[in-house]
Structure formats: structure tokens, C-alpha cells
Short mmCIF file of C-alpha atoms in Angstrom, two decimals:
data_model
loop_
_atom_site.label_atom_id
_atom_site.label_comp_id
_atom_site.label_asym_id
_atom_site.label_seq_id
_atom_site.Cartn_x
_atom_site.Cartn_y
_atom_site.Cartn_z
CA MET G 1 0.00 0.00 0.00
CA SER G 2 1.44 3.38 -0.97
CA ALA G 3 1.87 6.12 1.62
CA MET G 4 -0.77 8.28 -0.05
CA SER G 5 -3.35 5.47 0.01
CA THR G 6 -2.79 4.94 3.72
CA PRO G 7 -5.47 6.83 5.69
CA ILE G 8 -4.27 10.14 7.13
CA TYR G 9 -5.02 8.95 10.66
CA GLU G 10 -2.30 6.31 10.20
CA ARG G 11 0.15 8.99 9.01
CA PRO G 12 0.46 11.34 11.98
CA THR G 13 3.81 12.66 10.75
CA ASP G 14 2.25 13.82 7.49
CA LEU G 15 -0.64 15.47 9.31
CA LEU G 16 1.68 17.25 11.73
CA ARG G 17 3.83 18.57 8.88
CA THR G 18 0.73 19.90 7.15
CA LEU G 19 -0.43 21.69 10.31
CA VAL G 20 3.00 23.22 10.96
CA ARG G 21 2.97 24.76 7.48
CA TYR G 22 -0.02 26.91 8.42
CA ASP G 23 1.42 30.10 9.92
CA THR G 24 -0.88 30.61 12.89
CA THR G 25 1.41 32.96 14.79
CA ASN G 26 -0.57 34.66 17.54
CA PRO G 27 -1.04 37.58 17.30
CA PRO G 28 -2.83 37.80 14.96
CA GLY G 29 -3.57 34.07 14.89
CA ASN G 30 -5.59 33.77 11.70
CA GLU G 31 -6.28 30.14 12.52
CA ALA G 32 -9.25 29.85 10.12
CA GLU G 33 -7.41 28.09 7.28
CA CYS G 34 -5.81 25.55 9.59
CA ILE G 35 -9.07 24.90 11.46
CA GLY G 36 -10.89 24.65 8.11
CA PHE G 37 -8.48 21.95 6.93
CA LEU G 38 -9.10 19.91 10.08
CA ASP G 39 -12.84 20.46 9.76
CA GLN G 40 -12.83 19.00 6.25
CA LEU G 41 -10.67 16.08 7.39
CA LEU G 42 -13.07 15.19 10.20
CA GLN G 43 -16.12 15.51 7.98
CA GLU G 44 -14.50 13.22 5.42
CA GLY G 45 -14.01 10.79 8.30
CA GLY G 46 -17.76 10.69 8.83
CA LEU G 47 -17.95 13.02 11.84
CA THR G 48 -20.37 15.90 12.31
CA THR G 49 -18.55 19.11 13.14
CA THR G 50 -19.48 22.49 14.58
CA LEU G 51 -17.57 25.73 14.02
CA LEU G 52 -18.00 28.46 16.61
CA ALA G 53 -16.24 31.81 16.47
CA LYS G 54 -16.04 35.12 18.25
CA ASP G 55 -14.11 36.34 15.20
CA ALA G 56 -14.55 34.69 11.78
CA ASN G 57 -10.78 34.58 11.31
CA ARG G 58 -10.38 32.71 14.60
CA PRO G 59 -12.86 29.81 14.69
CA ASN G 60 -13.03 26.83 17.03
CA LEU G 61 -13.95 23.30 16.00
CA VAL G 62 -16.00 20.84 18.05
CA THR G 63 -16.99 17.31 17.09
CA ARG G 64 -18.36 14.36 19.06
CA LEU G 65 -17.40 10.75 18.58
CA PRO G 66 -20.59 9.14 19.92
CA GLY G 67 -20.21 6.77 22.84
CA ARG G 68 -22.33 4.07 24.42
CA GLY G 69 -23.60 6.27 27.21
CA GLU G 70 -21.90 4.14 29.88
CA ALA G 71 -19.47 6.82 31.07
CA PRO G 72 -19.25 10.62 31.23
CA ALA G 73 -18.09 12.42 28.10
CA LEU G 74 -14.34 12.93 27.68
CA VAL G 75 -12.98 16.17 26.13
CA LEU G 76 -9.83 16.09 24.03
CA GLN G 77 -8.81 19.73 23.69
CA GLY G 78 -5.97 21.49 21.93
CA HIS G 79 -5.02 24.71 20.15
CA VAL G 80 -3.45 25.43 16.76
CA ASP G 81 -2.13 28.96 17.34
CA VAL G 82 1.60 29.33 17.97
CA VAL G 83 3.95 31.91 19.44
CA THR G 84 6.11 34.20 17.35
CA THR G 85 9.44 33.30 15.79
CA ALA G 86 10.51 36.96 15.69
CA ASN G 87 14.07 37.67 16.82
CA GLN G 88 14.90 33.96 16.84
CA THR G 89 17.59 32.33 14.74
CA TRP G 90 16.43 29.00 13.34
CA LYS G 91 18.49 26.31 11.63
CA GLN G 92 15.41 25.42 9.55
CA ASP G 93 12.50 27.45 8.20
CA PRO G 94 10.05 27.38 11.14
CA PHE G 95 7.04 26.89 8.86
CA ALA G 96 8.56 24.46 6.34
CA ALA G 97 8.02 21.40 8.58
CA ASN G 98 11.22 19.82 7.32
CA LEU G 99 11.69 16.14 8.17
CA ILE G 100 15.35 15.57 8.99
CA ASP G 101 16.79 12.36 10.45
CA GLY G 102 13.45 11.27 11.82
CA THR G 103 12.56 14.64 13.36
CA VAL G 104 9.93 17.21 12.32
CA TRP G 105 11.21 20.78 12.69
CA GLY G 106 8.94 23.79 13.02
CA ARG G 107 7.00 26.18 15.16
CA GLY G 108 4.19 24.33 16.87
CA SER G 109 5.72 20.90 16.38
CA LEU G 110 5.67 20.57 20.18
CA ASP G 111 3.28 23.29 21.31
CA MET G 112 0.88 22.02 20.38
CA LYS G 113 0.19 20.89 16.84
CA SER G 114 1.70 17.53 17.75
CA GLY G 115 -0.98 17.17 20.42
CA VAL G 116 -3.74 18.18 18.00
CA THR G 117 -2.34 15.61 15.57
CA MET G 118 -2.43 12.83 18.19
CA MET G 119 -6.01 13.62 19.14
CA THR G 120 -7.30 14.05 15.60
CA CYS G 121 -5.69 10.84 14.36
CA ALA G 122 -6.97 8.88 17.37
CA VAL G 123 -10.54 10.10 16.85
CA LEU G 124 -10.42 9.45 13.09
CA ARG G 125 -9.04 5.96 13.67
CA ALA G 126 -11.78 5.15 16.19
CA ALA G 127 -14.46 6.44 13.80
CA ALA G 128 -13.02 4.48 10.86
CA GLN G 129 -12.92 1.30 12.92
CA GLY G 130 -16.48 1.81 14.11
CA ARG G 131 -15.43 2.03 17.75
CA LYS G 132 -17.93 3.37 20.25
CA PRO G 133 -16.18 4.41 23.46
CA ALA G 134 -17.98 4.06 26.77
CA GLY G 135 -18.69 7.80 26.75
CA ASP G 136 -18.77 10.46 24.05
CA VAL G 137 -15.36 11.82 23.06
CA ILE G 138 -15.57 15.55 22.36
CA LEU G 139 -12.68 16.67 20.17
CA THR G 140 -12.22 20.42 20.57
CA ILE G 141 -9.63 22.30 18.48
CA MET G 142 -9.23 25.96 19.37
CA SER G 143 -7.67 29.29 18.57
CA ASP G 144 -5.89 31.81 20.80
CA GLU G 145 -4.42 29.83 23.71
CA GLU G 146 -1.08 31.59 23.41
CA ALA G 147 -2.61 35.04 23.98
CA GLY G 148 -4.99 34.18 26.81
CA SER G 149 -7.81 32.05 25.29
CA ASP G 150 -10.26 34.92 24.76
CA TYR G 151 -11.17 33.79 21.22
CA GLY G 152 -10.85 30.12 22.04
CA ALA G 153 -11.41 28.24 25.29
CA ARG G 154 -12.80 31.22 27.18
CA PHE G 155 -15.29 31.99 24.41
CA LEU G 156 -16.37 28.36 24.07
CA THR G 157 -16.78 27.60 27.77
CA GLU G 158 -18.54 30.90 28.56
CA GLU G 159 -20.72 31.26 25.46
CA HIS G 160 -21.26 27.64 24.41
CA PRO G 161 -21.03 25.43 27.51
CA GLU G 162 -23.70 23.17 26.02
CA GLN G 163 -21.03 21.76 23.71
CA PHE G 164 -19.48 20.05 26.73
CA GLU G 165 -22.63 18.75 28.35
CA GLY G 166 -22.03 15.50 30.19
CA ALA G 167 -18.24 15.85 30.30
CA GLU G 168 -16.35 15.23 33.55
CA TYR G 169 -12.78 14.91 32.27
CA ALA G 170 -10.60 16.65 29.70
CA ILE G 171 -7.19 15.94 28.22
CA GLY G 172 -4.97 18.71 26.89
CA GLU G 173 -1.44 20.08 27.03
CA GLY G 174 0.73 20.71 30.06
CA GLY G 175 2.16 17.26 30.75
CA GLY G 176 3.09 13.85 29.46
CA SER G 177 6.37 14.62 27.71
CA ALA G 178 9.28 12.53 28.95
CA GLN G 179 11.78 14.18 31.27
CA TYR G 180 14.91 12.75 32.86
CA MET G 181 16.44 12.76 36.31
CA GLY G 182 19.68 10.89 35.96
CA ASP G 183 18.89 7.84 33.84
CA GLN G 184 15.27 7.62 34.99
CA ARG G 185 12.60 8.68 32.52
CA PHE G 186 9.57 10.42 34.04
CA TYR G 187 6.28 11.41 32.48
CA PRO G 188 4.81 14.27 34.58
CA LEU G 189 1.05 14.16 34.15
CA MET G 190 -0.50 17.54 34.92
CA VAL G 191 -3.52 17.49 37.22
CA ALA G 192 -3.45 21.17 38.29
CA GLU G 193 -2.09 24.52 37.15
CA LYS G 194 -1.45 27.89 38.69
CA GLN G 195 -3.83 30.78 38.07
CA VAL G 196 -2.98 33.96 36.20
CA CYS G 197 -3.18 37.07 38.35
CA TRP G 198 -1.58 40.02 36.55
CA LEU G 199 -1.31 43.19 38.64
CA ARG G 200 -0.55 46.87 38.20
CA THR G 201 0.63 49.28 40.88
CA ARG G 202 1.42 53.00 40.85
CA ILE G 203 4.54 54.14 42.66
CA SER G 204 4.44 57.83 43.57
CA GLY G 205 6.93 60.34 44.92
CA PRO G 206 8.06 63.92 44.58
CA GLY G 207 8.98 65.08 41.09
CA GLY G 208 11.02 67.99 39.88
CA HIS G 209 13.72 69.27 37.57
CA GLY G 210 16.32 66.71 36.63
CA SER G 211 19.17 69.10 37.38
CA THR G 212 18.45 69.16 41.12
CA PRO G 213 19.29 66.15 43.35
CA LEU G 214 16.18 64.43 44.69
CA ARG G 215 16.09 61.56 47.13
CA ASP G 216 13.35 58.97 47.76
CA GLY G 217 11.35 59.82 44.66
CA ALA G 218 9.23 57.43 42.61
CA MET G 219 12.30 56.06 40.82
CA ALA G 220 14.05 55.31 44.10
CA ARG G 221 10.93 53.66 45.48
CA LEU G 222 10.68 51.58 42.31
CA GLY G 223 14.25 50.43 42.85
CA LYS G 224 13.47 49.35 46.41
CA VAL G 225 10.39 47.43 45.26
CA LEU G 226 12.31 45.62 42.52
CA THR G 227 15.21 44.85 44.83
CA THR G 228 12.87 43.48 47.48
CA LEU G 229 11.06 41.27 44.98
CA ASN G 230 14.39 40.06 43.63
CA SER G 231 15.75 39.20 47.09
CA ASN G 232 12.74 37.51 48.65
CA ARG G 233 10.22 34.76 48.02
CA LEU G 234 6.58 34.85 49.02
CA PRO G 235 5.55 32.30 51.70
CA VAL G 236 5.88 28.56 51.11
CA HIS G 237 2.69 26.59 50.37
CA VAL G 238 2.83 22.83 49.92
CA THR G 239 -0.39 22.07 48.05
CA PRO G 240 -2.06 18.63 47.89
CA VAL G 241 -0.74 18.09 44.36
CA MET G 242 2.84 18.66 45.49
CA GLN G 243 2.25 16.33 48.43
CA GLN G 244 1.65 13.64 45.83
CA MET G 245 4.20 14.71 43.23
CA LEU G 246 7.33 15.05 45.37
CA PRO G 247 7.15 11.63 47.10
CA ALA G 248 6.42 9.95 43.76
CA LEU G 249 9.44 11.71 42.29
CA ALA G 250 11.66 10.84 45.25
CA GLU G 251 10.72 7.15 45.02
CA HIS G 252 12.32 6.85 41.58
CA ALA G 253 14.83 9.71 41.54
CA PRO G 254 18.61 9.16 41.71
CA ASP G 255 19.85 8.69 45.27
CA HIS G 256 21.33 12.17 45.59
CA LEU G 257 18.07 13.85 44.50
CA ALA G 258 15.53 11.85 46.51
CA PRO G 259 16.31 13.46 49.90
CA ALA G 260 16.17 16.92 48.32
CA ALA G 261 12.73 16.26 46.84
CA LEU G 262 11.41 15.08 50.22
CA ALA G 263 12.97 18.03 52.06
CA LEU G 264 10.90 20.39 49.91
CA LEU G 265 7.77 19.04 51.63
CA ASP G 266 8.79 20.65 54.94
CA PRO G 267 7.83 24.36 54.79
CA HIS G 268 10.53 25.15 57.35
CA ARG G 269 13.19 23.70 55.04
CA THR G 270 11.74 24.37 51.59
CA ASP G 271 13.46 27.66 50.77
CA ALA G 272 16.86 26.58 52.09
CA GLN G 273 16.61 23.38 50.09
CA LEU G 274 15.67 25.32 46.95
CA ASP G 275 18.67 27.59 47.45
CA GLN G 276 20.92 24.55 47.75
CA MET G 277 19.44 22.97 44.61
CA LEU G 278 19.97 26.21 42.70
CA ALA G 279 23.56 26.42 43.93
CA ASP G 280 24.10 22.83 42.79
CA GLY G 281 22.82 23.74 39.34
CA LEU G 282 19.89 21.31 39.40
CA PRO G 283 17.59 22.23 36.49
CA GLN G 284 14.42 21.28 38.39
CA ALA G 285 15.00 23.85 41.14
CA ARG G 286 13.39 26.86 39.43
CA ASN G 287 10.33 24.81 38.51
CA PHE G 288 9.90 23.56 42.08
CA ASP G 289 10.35 27.14 43.32
CA ALA G 290 7.36 28.23 41.24
CA LEU G 291 5.21 25.30 42.36
CA LEU G 292 5.76 25.89 46.08
CA HIS G 293 4.99 29.62 46.20
CA ASN G 294 2.64 32.20 44.83
CA THR G 295 4.92 34.23 42.57
CA VAL G 296 5.27 37.64 40.95
CA ASN G 297 7.73 38.91 38.37
CA ALA G 298 8.07 42.57 37.41
CA THR G 299 7.55 42.68 33.65
CA VAL G 300 6.50 46.19 32.52
CA VAL G 301 7.68 49.58 33.77
CA GLY G 302 6.29 52.89 32.55
CA GLY G 303 7.06 56.45 33.63
CA GLY G 304 8.79 59.66 32.77
CA ILE G 305 8.20 61.87 29.75
CA LYS G 306 11.41 63.92 29.47
CA THR G 307 15.03 63.31 30.33
CA ASN G 308 15.23 66.50 32.41
CA VAL G 309 12.01 65.90 34.40
CA ILE G 310 11.97 63.63 37.47
CA PRO G 311 8.70 61.67 37.24
CA SER G 312 6.28 61.73 40.17
CA GLU G 313 4.62 58.47 39.19
CA ILE G 314 5.81 55.10 37.85
CA LEU G 315 3.54 52.32 36.63
CA LEU G 316 4.73 48.81 37.38
CA GLU G 317 3.08 45.65 36.04
CA LEU G 318 3.58 42.29 37.68
CA ASP G 319 3.01 38.82 36.29
CA GLY G 320 1.46 37.08 39.27
CA ARG G 321 0.71 33.35 39.42
CA VAL G 322 -1.43 31.90 42.19
CA LEU G 323 -1.38 28.32 43.45
CA PRO G 324 -4.55 26.20 43.39
CA GLY G 325 -6.65 26.91 46.46
CA PHE G 326 -5.44 30.50 46.76
CA THR G 327 -7.02 33.71 45.51
CA SER G 328 -5.97 37.08 44.14
CA ASP G 329 -6.63 38.50 47.62
CA ASP G 330 -4.13 36.02 49.06
CA LEU G 331 -1.48 37.10 46.56
CA ILE G 332 -2.05 40.81 47.22
CA SER G 333 -1.97 40.20 50.96
CA GLU G 334 1.40 38.46 50.63
CA LEU G 335 2.73 41.34 48.55
CA HIS G 336 1.62 43.85 51.18
CA GLU G 337 3.37 41.77 53.83
CA LEU G 338 6.57 41.95 51.80
CA LEU G 339 6.40 45.45 50.32
CA GLY G 340 4.30 47.37 52.83
CA ASP G 341 0.74 48.63 52.83
CA ASP G 342 1.33 51.92 50.99
CA LEU G 343 1.10 50.27 47.56
CA SER G 344 -2.27 49.44 46.06
CA PHE G 345 -2.68 46.76 43.41
CA GLU G 346 -5.08 46.74 40.49
CA ILE G 347 -5.91 43.40 38.90
CA ILE G 348 -5.25 43.49 35.14
CA ARG G 349 -6.30 39.91 34.50
CA HIS G 350 -7.27 37.07 36.79
CA ASP G 351 -8.42 33.61 35.75
CA PRO G 352 -9.59 31.87 38.92
CA GLY G 353 -9.25 28.10 38.80
CA GLU G 354 -10.68 25.22 40.74
CA ALA G 355 -8.78 24.09 43.85
CA GLY G 356 -10.05 20.52 43.93
CA VAL G 357 -8.39 17.75 41.94
CA ASP G 358 -10.28 14.68 40.71
CA MET G 359 -7.70 11.92 40.22
CA GLY G 360 -10.27 9.53 38.75
CA LEU G 361 -8.67 9.37 35.29
CA PHE G 362 -5.09 9.27 36.54
CA PRO G 363 -4.76 5.47 36.98
CA LEU G 364 -5.91 4.81 33.40
CA LEU G 365 -3.50 7.34 31.88
CA LYS G 366 -0.64 6.12 34.07
CA ASP G 367 -1.23 2.47 33.13
CA ILE G 368 -1.34 3.25 29.40
CA VAL G 369 1.98 5.12 29.37
CA GLU G 370 3.77 2.61 31.59
CA GLU G 371 2.56 -0.26 29.41
CA LEU G 372 3.91 1.47 26.31
CA ASP G 373 7.15 2.38 28.11
CA PRO G 374 7.87 -0.12 30.92
CA ASP G 375 11.00 1.83 31.89
CA GLY G 376 9.05 5.08 32.33
CA VAL G 377 7.40 6.37 35.48
CA VAL G 378 4.26 8.53 35.46
CA ILE G 379 3.85 11.01 38.32
CA PRO G 380 1.15 13.63 39.05
CA SER G 381 2.32 17.19 38.50
CA MET G 382 1.36 20.84 38.46
CA VAL G 383 2.48 23.50 35.99
CA GLY G 384 3.39 27.08 36.75
CA GLY G 385 2.03 28.43 33.46
CA PHE G 386 -1.54 28.36 32.19
CA THR G 387 -3.30 26.25 29.59
CA ASP G 388 -6.79 26.17 28.12
CA GLY G 389 -7.55 23.55 30.75
CA ARG G 390 -8.23 26.25 33.32
CA MET G 391 -11.31 27.29 31.35
CA PHE G 392 -12.76 23.79 31.29
CA SER G 393 -12.27 23.51 35.05
CA ARG G 394 -14.84 26.29 35.44
CA LEU G 395 -17.43 23.92 33.99
CA GLY G 396 -16.55 21.31 36.61
CA ILE G 397 -14.43 19.37 34.12
CA GLN G 398 -11.18 17.98 35.54
CA ASN G 399 -8.38 18.65 33.07
CA TYR G 400 -5.26 16.53 32.66
CA GLY G 401 -2.11 17.62 30.85
CA PHE G 402 -1.47 14.42 28.92
CA LEU G 403 0.34 14.59 25.60
CA PRO G 404 2.76 11.69 26.03
CA LEU G 405 5.93 12.03 23.97
CA LYS G 406 8.69 9.50 24.54
CA LEU G 407 11.54 11.94 24.06
CA PRO G 408 15.14 10.67 23.98
CA PRO G 409 17.71 11.47 26.68
CA GLY G 410 19.23 14.89 26.28
CA THR G 411 16.00 16.43 24.98
CA ASN G 412 14.99 19.54 26.91
CA PHE G 413 11.29 20.00 26.22
CA SER G 414 10.97 23.21 28.25
CA ALA G 415 13.95 24.83 26.55
CA THR G 416 12.63 24.05 23.06
CA VAL G 417 8.98 25.06 23.40
CA HIS G 418 8.53 28.71 22.30
CA ALA G 419 12.20 28.82 21.34
CA ALA G 420 14.17 28.49 18.12
CA ASP G 421 14.53 25.04 16.53
CA GLU G 422 11.37 23.60 18.07
CA ARG G 423 11.09 20.01 16.85
CA VAL G 424 9.69 16.58 17.68
CA PRO G 425 10.98 13.07 16.87
CA VAL G 426 8.68 11.02 14.66
CA GLU G 427 8.95 8.10 17.10
CA ALA G 428 7.78 10.30 19.97
CA LEU G 429 4.76 11.41 17.96
CA ALA G 430 3.88 7.80 17.10
CA PHE G 431 4.12 6.93 20.81
CA GLY G 432 1.67 9.70 21.71
CA PHE G 433 -0.75 8.73 18.94
CA GLN G 434 -0.82 5.14 20.19
CA ALA G 435 -1.36 6.33 23.78
CA MET G 436 -4.25 8.59 22.74
CA SER G 437 -5.86 5.82 20.70
CA THR G 438 -5.63 3.52 23.70
CA VAL G 439 -7.28 6.14 25.90
CA ILE G 440 -10.31 6.22 23.58
CA GLU G 441 -10.40 2.43 23.44
CA ARG G 442 -10.20 1.86 27.21
CA TYR G 443 -11.94 4.93 28.61
CA GLY G 444 -14.85 3.83 30.75
CA ARG G 445 -14.20 0.15 30.14
CA ASP G 446 -14.56 -1.97 33.27
CA GLY G 447 -14.90 1.21 35.31
CA ALA G 448 -11.61 2.66 34.01
CA ILE G 449 -12.28 6.41 34.30
#
């Protein structure tokens, strides 16, 4: 059988390369052509599709693979927009999708057109084989995740929640790619994520002519704020997810890392242990730091209109991220404790999430990956960034970051996503496609949800 006569769902590499060639850089996104291609593909596969859009150039695609009604519906959700390649130096054209030595190069090959490929191929295969899963599988392909989800997941879940009626679980990005500690391969499976809480504050002080010395003005106060943020962490919080993740990691980590992972669980020792891990150059330290604290980073500063005028007001924007179970008020309270009460904070954007975690689907996903890779270990995890999953959680749908890629040793997933030379091995993509197909096959079977 020739390659072209083989159904597209059995050629995930070809589908991924086609998707990468659509330039869906966000902004502006312009995902319509890419979504339209997938829409036609699914319709040709015998599925009924629905296109929903806040902006005609930025549609979202929803289709249901009908189930037997024996289990809740399962959402498979992903996005086709990608981040910019501006000011990056690539070895390959980022939108050519070149296949070199068994690896697909291009923007979105990891984040997350590979995930959309896995899901689409798995659903098309199930439909072609006449499979009826225990519950409906709702494939949802969206725009705009990279710029905040306003045209994608936020629009769908707020304006069209009926599309997800009956769903209790969702699978999307945020976890599943192989990582290494020593020789041990781990698959962190995301069950929770931090919440966005972007803030703005105004720092005031006396102004005047730039020729006259002035002390303790707005600029000086800004310096103190930035120095304080740079020199201090907010309080330690060991959330329930980390209480599961760190012991699971320690159980299989190299001997010299296991005690460090367990020490992080003690709030009285957490920060000292993080400092030691950073000093030792352990790459996991910064990630653990983010997952054990509410965090803020100063990102935008605005003030001053002339070189010879001392400004009386500076605007400072902060990228705040809040742990599950905490609120924007908690973050602001911790900032006041650190910086003093004379600063007021305005919320620019806050996406509250759900604190509770339903681990009901975890055993199934763990078993599937560990069967496909007996040397791998699946652990529950949390991510410090945000995904579209946070929007589905508002509908009471537990989201899992599960895009399993069996990446080879030496691959740094985090350093490649959003960076130059983003790429994915063909074997890793095939691994994920098989895992996703097995999820559809086994979901709800013999109570496996």
C-alpha cells in the first residue's frame, strides 16, 4: 500500500507537517485556514462538526465521537495557534516542517500541533474502525491559547457550555512529555495549574527638575520594590498536588536527589533546600520554586516623559501566578506583607481556577503510558504556566495535561517550546498517537475512568 493510500489517521507525521505549514502565529492568529483543513478532514471521516467563532478569522472546531452512554463524556482539547518566531535564529525554516533524520522541525511541532495531531488521528481511527467508546469523546480544536484564550477556550466555555454537556474529564497540554532525572525517565502528568493574576501598581513620589538632586522619589521607590522582589520569596505553600508529586518523584529519583525532593515538603526547610538545589545547578530547582509559592515577576515599567524631568509616578506591572486553592486577595496580601501597605494593586487579569483535583482518570492514563514504556514512570504534577484547561475547570471538568511524547535522553522539552529550533521526533509522535488511541479504546471500560 502506498503512503498516499494509507489513511491520514495512520500517518500522523504527514498530518503534523501539514499543520505546521499553516502560519498561525498569535497575534494575529488567523487560525481559520488551519481549522478549516481539520474540519474537512473530520467531515471526510464521517464526523459531524461544529464551528463556533467570536471572530470569523479565529474559529473553534468541536466534534463528538458518539459513545455508548456508559461513562461521562471525555474532552480532548488542543489549540493550533503558535507563538512568534521573531528575533529567533532557526536552523530550519520554522514553517517548512522539514523532516530531517526522523525529526519534524517547526514552530508548533511541540506546542501544540503535535498534540492536536495525536487527538485528531486517534478520533479518526476510532471512527473508521467503528469504535464506540464508553462515553462520548468531544474533540475540541481551538484558537488563541497563546494570547490568553479569549477567542478560544474562554469563548467556548462561557458562550457555548452546552457543547461540553455530560463531560467530567478533559485531556490537553501541560504534561506527558518525557523528562529525565539521571537515567530515569519520568512522564509528569498535569492534574493542576497555577492561576494567572496580573497586577498593576502606581509608585508615587516627589517630582522635579532633573538638574536638582532628589532623594526617595518614585524612581528610588521603584528600585526598592524591585530589589525586594528580587531578594525575597513569598511564603511557602505545599499544596495537595505537590504532596503527591514530590514523594512519587523521590521514590524513583537518583539517590542524591531523593532526599532533596522530600525536604521540599517541609515548609521550614523548603526555601533553604531550593537555594541549595539552585547552587548545585539542578535544572528542576526553578520549577519547584514556582510550584511551592505564589509568585510575581516585574515585567513592565512605565514612567517619565522627558530626560530632564523627574517623574512623580511610575507604573509597574507584575506577572502574578497563584497556586490552586489560593485567591488574588491572598497574593495581594502576601505582597503587602513583603512590600508594605502603601502600595495598592489593580488586577489586570485574573483567571480563577478550581482548587479541587479529581484523580479519577489518573490510573488509566498512568497504566497506558507505563505499558507502552515499561521503563518510564508517570507522576502527578502541576504547571506554573496556564493552559486552556483552566477554562474547562470552570465547567466542573477535571483537566489533565497528557500529551505523552517519549523523548530521547538529552532532549529539553521546556527549553525548546517557544524557542528556536522547536522540533519533535517522529517516534515520539507515534508513541503519543498510540497512547491517545488507547485512551479512547479503554476509557470507561470496566470502570476505568
